[in-house]
mmCIF file of C-alpha atoms in Angstrom:
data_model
loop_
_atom_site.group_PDB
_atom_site.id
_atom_site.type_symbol
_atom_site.label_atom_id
_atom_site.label_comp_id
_atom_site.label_asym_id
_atom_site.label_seq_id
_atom_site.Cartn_x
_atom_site.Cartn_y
_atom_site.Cartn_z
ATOM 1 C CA UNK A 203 143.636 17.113 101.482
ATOM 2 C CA UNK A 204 140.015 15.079 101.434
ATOM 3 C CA UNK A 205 136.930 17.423 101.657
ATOM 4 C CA UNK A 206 136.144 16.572 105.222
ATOM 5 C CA UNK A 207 139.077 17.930 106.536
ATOM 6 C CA UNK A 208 139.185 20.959 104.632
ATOM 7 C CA UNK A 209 136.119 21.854 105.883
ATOM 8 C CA UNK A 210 136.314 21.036 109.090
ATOM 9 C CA UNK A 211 139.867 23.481 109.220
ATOM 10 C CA UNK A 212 137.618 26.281 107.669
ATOM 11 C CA UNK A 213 135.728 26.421 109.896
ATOM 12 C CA UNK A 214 138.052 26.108 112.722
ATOM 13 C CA UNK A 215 139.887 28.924 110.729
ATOM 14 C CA UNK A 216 137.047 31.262 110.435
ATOM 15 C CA UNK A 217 135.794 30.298 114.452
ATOM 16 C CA UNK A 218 139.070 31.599 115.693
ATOM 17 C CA UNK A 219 139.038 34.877 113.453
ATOM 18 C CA UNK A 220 135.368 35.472 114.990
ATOM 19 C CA UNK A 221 136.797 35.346 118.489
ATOM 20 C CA UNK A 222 139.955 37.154 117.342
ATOM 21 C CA UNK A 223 137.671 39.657 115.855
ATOM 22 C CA UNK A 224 135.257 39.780 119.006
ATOM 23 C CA UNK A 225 137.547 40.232 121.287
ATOM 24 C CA UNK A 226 139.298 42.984 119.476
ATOM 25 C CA UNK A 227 136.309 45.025 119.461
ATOM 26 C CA UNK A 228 135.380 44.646 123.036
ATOM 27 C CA UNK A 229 132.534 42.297 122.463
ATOM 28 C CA UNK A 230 131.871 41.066 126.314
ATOM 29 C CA UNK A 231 132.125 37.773 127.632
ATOM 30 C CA UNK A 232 129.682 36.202 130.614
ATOM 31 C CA UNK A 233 131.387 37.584 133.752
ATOM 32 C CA UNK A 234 133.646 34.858 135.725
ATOM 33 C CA UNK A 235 133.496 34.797 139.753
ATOM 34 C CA UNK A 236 135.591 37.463 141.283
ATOM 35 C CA UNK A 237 135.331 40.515 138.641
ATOM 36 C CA UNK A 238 134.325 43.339 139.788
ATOM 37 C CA UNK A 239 131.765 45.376 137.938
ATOM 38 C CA UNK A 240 131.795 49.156 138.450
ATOM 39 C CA UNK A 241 128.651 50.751 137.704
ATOM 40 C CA UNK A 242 128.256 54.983 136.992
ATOM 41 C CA UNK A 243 125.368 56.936 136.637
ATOM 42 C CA UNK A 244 125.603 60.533 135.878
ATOM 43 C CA UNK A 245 123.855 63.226 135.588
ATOM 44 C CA UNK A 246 125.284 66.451 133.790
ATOM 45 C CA UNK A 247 124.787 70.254 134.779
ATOM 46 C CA UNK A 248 123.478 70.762 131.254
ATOM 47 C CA UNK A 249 121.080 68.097 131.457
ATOM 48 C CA UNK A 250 120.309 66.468 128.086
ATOM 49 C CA UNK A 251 123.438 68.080 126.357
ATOM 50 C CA UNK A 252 124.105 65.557 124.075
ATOM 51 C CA UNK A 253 127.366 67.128 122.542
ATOM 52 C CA UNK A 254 128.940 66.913 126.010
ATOM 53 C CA UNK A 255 127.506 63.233 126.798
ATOM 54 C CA UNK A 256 129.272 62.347 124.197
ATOM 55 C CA UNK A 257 132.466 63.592 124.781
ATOM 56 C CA UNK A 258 132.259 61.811 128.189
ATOM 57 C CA UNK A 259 131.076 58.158 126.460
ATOM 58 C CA UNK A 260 134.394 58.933 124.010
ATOM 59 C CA UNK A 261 136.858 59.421 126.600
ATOM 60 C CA UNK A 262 135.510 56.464 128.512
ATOM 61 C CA UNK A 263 135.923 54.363 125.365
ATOM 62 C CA UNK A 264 139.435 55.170 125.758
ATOM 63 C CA UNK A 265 140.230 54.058 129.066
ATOM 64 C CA UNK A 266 140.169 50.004 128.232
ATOM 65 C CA UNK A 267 143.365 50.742 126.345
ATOM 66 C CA UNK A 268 145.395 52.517 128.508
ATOM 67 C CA UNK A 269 144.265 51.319 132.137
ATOM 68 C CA UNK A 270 145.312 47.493 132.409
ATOM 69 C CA UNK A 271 143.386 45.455 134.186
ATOM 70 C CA UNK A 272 140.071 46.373 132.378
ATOM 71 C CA UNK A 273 137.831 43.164 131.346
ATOM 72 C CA UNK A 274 134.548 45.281 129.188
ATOM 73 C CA UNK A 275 133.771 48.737 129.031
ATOM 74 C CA UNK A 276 130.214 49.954 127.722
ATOM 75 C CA UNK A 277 128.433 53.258 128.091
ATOM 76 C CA UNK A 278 125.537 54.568 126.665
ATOM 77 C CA UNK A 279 122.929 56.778 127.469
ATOM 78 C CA UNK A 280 119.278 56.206 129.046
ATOM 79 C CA UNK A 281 116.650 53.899 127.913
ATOM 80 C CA UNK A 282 113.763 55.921 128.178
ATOM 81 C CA UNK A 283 111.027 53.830 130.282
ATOM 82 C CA UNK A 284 107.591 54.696 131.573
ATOM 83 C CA UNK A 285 107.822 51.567 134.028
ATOM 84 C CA UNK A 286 107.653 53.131 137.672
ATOM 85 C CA UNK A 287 110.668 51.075 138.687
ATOM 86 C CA UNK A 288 112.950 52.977 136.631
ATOM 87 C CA UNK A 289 115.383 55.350 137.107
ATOM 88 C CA UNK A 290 115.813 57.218 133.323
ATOM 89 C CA UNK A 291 116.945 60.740 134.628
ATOM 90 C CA UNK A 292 120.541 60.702 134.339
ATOM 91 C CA UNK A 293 122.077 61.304 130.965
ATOM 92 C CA UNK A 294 125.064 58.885 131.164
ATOM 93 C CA UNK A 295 125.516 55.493 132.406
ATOM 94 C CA UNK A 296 128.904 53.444 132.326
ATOM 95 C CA UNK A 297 129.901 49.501 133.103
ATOM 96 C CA UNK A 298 133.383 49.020 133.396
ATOM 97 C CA UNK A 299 134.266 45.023 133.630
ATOM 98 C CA UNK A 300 137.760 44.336 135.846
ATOM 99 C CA UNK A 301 139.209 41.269 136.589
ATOM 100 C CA UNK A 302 139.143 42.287 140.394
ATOM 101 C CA UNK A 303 138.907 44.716 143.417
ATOM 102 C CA UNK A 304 142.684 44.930 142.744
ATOM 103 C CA UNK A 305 142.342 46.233 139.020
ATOM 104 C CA UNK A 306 139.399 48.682 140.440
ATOM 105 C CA UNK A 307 141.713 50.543 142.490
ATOM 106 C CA UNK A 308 144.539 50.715 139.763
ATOM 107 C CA UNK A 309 141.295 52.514 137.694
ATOM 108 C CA UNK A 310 141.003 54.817 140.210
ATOM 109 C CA UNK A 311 144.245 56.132 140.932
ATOM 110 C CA UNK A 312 145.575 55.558 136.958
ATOM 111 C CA UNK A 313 146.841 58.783 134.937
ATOM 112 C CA UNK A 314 143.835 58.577 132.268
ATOM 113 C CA UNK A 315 141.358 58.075 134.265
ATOM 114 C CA UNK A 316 142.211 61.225 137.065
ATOM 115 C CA UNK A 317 142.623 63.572 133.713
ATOM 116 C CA UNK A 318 139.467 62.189 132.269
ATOM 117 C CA UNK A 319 137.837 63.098 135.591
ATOM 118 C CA UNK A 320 139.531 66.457 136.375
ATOM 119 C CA UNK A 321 139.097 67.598 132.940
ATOM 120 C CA UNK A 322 135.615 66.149 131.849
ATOM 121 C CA UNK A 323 133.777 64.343 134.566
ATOM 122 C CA UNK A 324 133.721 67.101 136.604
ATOM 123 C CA UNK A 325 133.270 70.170 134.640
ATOM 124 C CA UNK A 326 130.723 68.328 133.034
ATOM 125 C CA UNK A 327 128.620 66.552 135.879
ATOM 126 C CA UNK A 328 125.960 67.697 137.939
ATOM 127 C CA UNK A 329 125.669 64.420 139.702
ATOM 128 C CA UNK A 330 127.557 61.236 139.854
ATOM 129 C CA UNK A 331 126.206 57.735 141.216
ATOM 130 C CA UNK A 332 128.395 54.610 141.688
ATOM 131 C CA UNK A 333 127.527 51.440 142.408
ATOM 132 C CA UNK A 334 130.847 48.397 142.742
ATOM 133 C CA UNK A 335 129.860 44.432 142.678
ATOM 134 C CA UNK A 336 131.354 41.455 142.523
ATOM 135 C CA UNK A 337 130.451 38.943 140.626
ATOM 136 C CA UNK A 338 129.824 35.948 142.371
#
């Protein structure tokens, strides 16, 4: 095989293990017309606790393999900002990606999710914001 070629299938190689590899971490992709991004803010009864904010962000993480349908999933805590505009009071805040309006309401009536929200969200949160959009 001449050098050319064996380059150029390296690095065709090593583009499709990136992806792979991007993918299989939940990197996100540029959402596509039609998904449906679901937006919570929350705020918990123990404001600031960060033991318990993280429990929440773990059992989110969880949800993109066991509710189908899921695109992206990110959560995170506040940016602290001294902008005027912005809102940095709550103590959670959580994008979930889904294909559709259709894969939204599987979320919402799915096993893992109503646990995760019977036995952490609510316990847990003082307050609870959420804002659906599609992506057009």
């Amino acid at each position: 095989m001449n050098k050319t070629k064996r380059l150029v299938m390296s690095a065709s190689l090593l583009g499709s293990v990136l992806l792979t590899s991007c993918a299989q971490f939940g990197y996100q992709t540029a959402p596509k017309t039609g998904e449906v991004e679901h937006i919570v803010l929350i705020w918990l009864k123990d404001h600031g606790n960060t033991k318990q904010r993280d429990q929440m962000i773990a059992v989110t993480k969880t949800f993109q393999k066991d509710i189908p349908g899921i695109v992206s999933i990110s959560a995170g805590e506040p940016l602290p900002s001294d902008r005027p505009i912005v809102d940095d009071s709550f103590d959670m805040g959580l994008v979930v990606r889904f294909k559709d309006k259709a894969a939204l309401s599987i979320y919402e009536k799915h096993p893992a999710h109503v646990k995760a929200v019977n036995e952490v969200l609510k316990p847990l949160a003082g307050k609870i914001l959420v804002y659906d959009t599609v992506i057009k």
